[in-house]
One Martini backbone bead per residue (centre of mass of N, CA, C, O) as a GRO file, in nm:
protein
  130
    1MET     BB    1   5.351   7.506  13.263
    2LYS     BB    2   5.537   7.748  13.324
    3LYS     BB    3   5.754   7.967  13.094
    4TYR     BB    4   6.064   8.034  13.103
    5ASN     BB    5   6.287   8.325  13.179
    6LEU     BB    6   6.574   8.468  13.177
    7PHE     BB    7   6.519   8.647  12.979
    8GLU     BB    8   6.297   8.936  12.923
    9ASN     BB    9   6.222   9.120  12.650
   10ASP     BB   10   6.181   9.436  12.519
   11GLU     BB   11   6.097   9.489  12.163
   12GLY     BB   12   6.118   9.767  12.197
   13ALA     BB   13   6.353   9.877  12.306
   14VAL     BB   14   6.524   9.736  12.117
   15ALA     BB   15   6.453   9.894  11.880
   16VAL     BB   16   6.561  10.129  11.987
   17ALA     BB   17   6.850  10.089  12.037
   18ASP     BB   18   6.907  10.006  11.722
   19ILE     BB   19   6.859  10.307  11.613
   20ASP     BB   20   7.065  10.443  11.833
   21THR     BB   21   7.309  10.261  11.692
   22LEU     BB   22   7.323  10.394  11.424
   23LYS     BB   23   7.322  10.684  11.459
   24MET     BB   24   7.566  10.667  11.582
   25ASN     BB   25   7.717  10.486  11.349
   26LYS     BB   26   7.666  10.724  11.120
   27GLU     BB   27   7.808  10.919  11.233
   28LEU     BB   28   8.098  10.816  11.334
   29SER     BB   29   8.161  10.732  10.960
   30GLU     BB   30   8.145  11.034  10.937
   31ARG     BB   31   8.396  11.140  11.103
   32PHE     BB   32   8.617  10.985  10.982
   33LEU     BB   33   8.577  11.052  10.665
   34ASN     BB   34   8.620  11.378  10.742
   35HIS     BB   35   8.896  11.314  10.827
   36CYS     BB   36   9.051  11.200  10.611
   37LEU     BB   37   9.002  11.363  10.438
   38GLU     BB   38   9.208  11.571  10.624
   39GLU     BB   39   9.461  11.365  10.579
   40ILE     BB   40   9.476  11.385  10.258
   41ASP     BB   41   9.509  11.703  10.233
   42TRP     BB   42   9.746  11.741  10.363
   43ILE     BB   43   9.929  11.534  10.220
   44VAL     BB   44   9.891  11.723   9.938
   45ASN     BB   45  10.034  11.937  10.039
   46THR     BB   46  10.293  11.834  10.164
   47VAL     BB   47  10.384  11.703   9.869
   48LYS     BB   48  10.384  12.011   9.717
   49THR     BB   49  10.521  12.154  10.006
   50ILE     BB   50  10.830  12.048  10.039
   51LYS     BB   51  11.143  12.096  10.231
   52GLN     BB   52  11.419  11.809  10.221
   53ASP     BB   53  11.563  11.875  10.500
   54ASP     BB   54  11.277  11.742  10.639
   55GLU     BB   55  11.224  11.437  10.799
   56ASP     BB   56  10.966  11.514  10.972
   57VAL     BB   57  10.767  11.517  10.742
   58PHE     BB   58  10.806  11.219  10.639
   59ASN     BB   59  10.684  11.111  10.946
   60SER     BB   60  10.436  11.231  10.912
   61LEU     BB   61  10.333  11.072  10.661
   62TYR     BB   62  10.365  10.805  10.734
   63ARG     BB   63  10.143  10.862  11.012
   64ARG     BB   64   9.905  10.976  10.854
   65SER     BB   65   9.867  10.678  10.681
   66ARG     BB   66   9.847  10.454  10.910
   67LEU     BB   67   9.665  10.562  11.070
   68ILE     BB   68   9.421  10.563  10.896
   69SER     BB   69   9.474  10.288  10.752
   70GLY     BB   70   9.373  10.133  11.027
   71LEU     BB   71   9.111  10.312  11.122
   72SER     BB   72   8.979  10.140  10.857
   73LYS     BB   73   8.986   9.908  10.891
   74ILE     BB   74   8.814   9.901  11.188
   75HIS     BB   75   8.600  10.048  10.998
   76HIS     BB   76   8.510   9.845  10.745
   77TYR     BB   77   8.723   9.969  10.485
   78GLN     BB   78   8.864   9.802  10.230
   79ARG     BB   79   8.917   9.990  10.011
   80LEU     BB   80   9.069  10.170  10.176
   81ASN     BB   81   9.253  10.054  10.285
   82LEU     BB   82   9.411   9.965  10.043
   83LEU     BB   83   9.509  10.222   9.940
   84LEU     BB   84   9.634  10.319  10.211
   85GLU     BB   85   9.864  10.110  10.204
   86VAL     BB   86  10.008  10.206   9.943
   87LEU     BB   87  10.048  10.510  10.094
   88VAL     BB   88  10.262  10.377  10.275
   89PHE     BB   89  10.450  10.257  10.074
   90CYS     BB   90  10.539  10.524   9.985
   91THR     BB   91  10.597  10.693  10.195
   92ASP     BB   92  10.807  10.512  10.316
   93TYR     BB   93  10.956  10.541  10.087
   94LEU     BB   94  11.001  10.822  10.087
   95ARG     BB   95  11.150  10.838  10.372
   96HIS     BB   96  11.401  10.642  10.296
   97LYS     BB   97  11.527  10.848   9.998
   98ILE     BB   98  11.569  11.077  10.229
   99GLN     BB   99  11.733  10.976  10.468
  100TYR     BB  100  11.945  10.864  10.255
  101LYS     BB  101  12.012  11.052  10.061
  102ALA     BB  102  11.849  10.935   9.744
  103SER     BB  103  11.766  11.212   9.712
  104LYS     BB  104  11.686  11.567   9.656
  105ARG     BB  105  11.399  11.482   9.581
  106ILE     BB  106  11.049  11.377   9.459
  107PRO     BB  107  10.984  11.148   9.278
  108HIS     BB  108  10.805  11.082   9.035
  109ASN     BB  109  10.784  10.770   9.091
  110ILE     BB  110  10.633  10.899   9.411
  111SER     BB  111  10.411  11.116   9.324
  112TYR     BB  112  10.209  10.973   9.115
  113PRO     BB  113  10.154  10.741   9.320
  114ILE     BB  114   9.996  10.955   9.521
  115ASN     BB  115   9.786  11.124   9.353
  116LEU     BB  116   9.627  10.871   9.297
  117ILE     BB  117   9.559  10.819   9.513
  118THR     BB  118   9.449  11.011   9.656
  119SER     BB  119   9.216  11.118   9.445
  120ALA     BB  120   9.055  10.830   9.478
  121LEU     BB  121   9.032  10.888   9.800
  122VAL     BB  122   8.786  11.082   9.769
  123GLN     BB  123   8.604  10.994   9.590
  124ILE     BB  124   8.533  10.757   9.809
  125LEU     BB  125   8.498  10.926  10.013
  126ASN     BB  126   8.231  11.135   9.888
  127ASP     BB  127   8.054  10.854   9.795
  128GLN     BB  128   8.019  10.787  10.130
  129LEU     BB  129   7.900  11.094  10.192
  130LYS     BB  130   7.624  11.048  10.087
   0.00000   0.00000   0.00000
């Protein structure tokens, strides 16, 4: 009796499809990591040149850090996601302080961790892109 296969696989076609999928995933990962670098650069430059009266900038800092944190979780970059969660906490705390006028300038106890986190993130991203 002849063996019956419900689905017959062409091994050559599967191998080519896997290679194409890997190339596409690598390109997407590279584009994502470059986008994260751009967002982190924006965050660093914004924190350096921030005007205290503009609450929209603080909200934007929080939203952008939250966005790349969520995207890094989706893309399974665990180390990146953990550091970005700390950055989200810092930007949310900063947003809260400014929103309730508890501070007239960015407190050192927030700007220092933000600088440490963003420099570590840039280093991790550059290592991933190599």
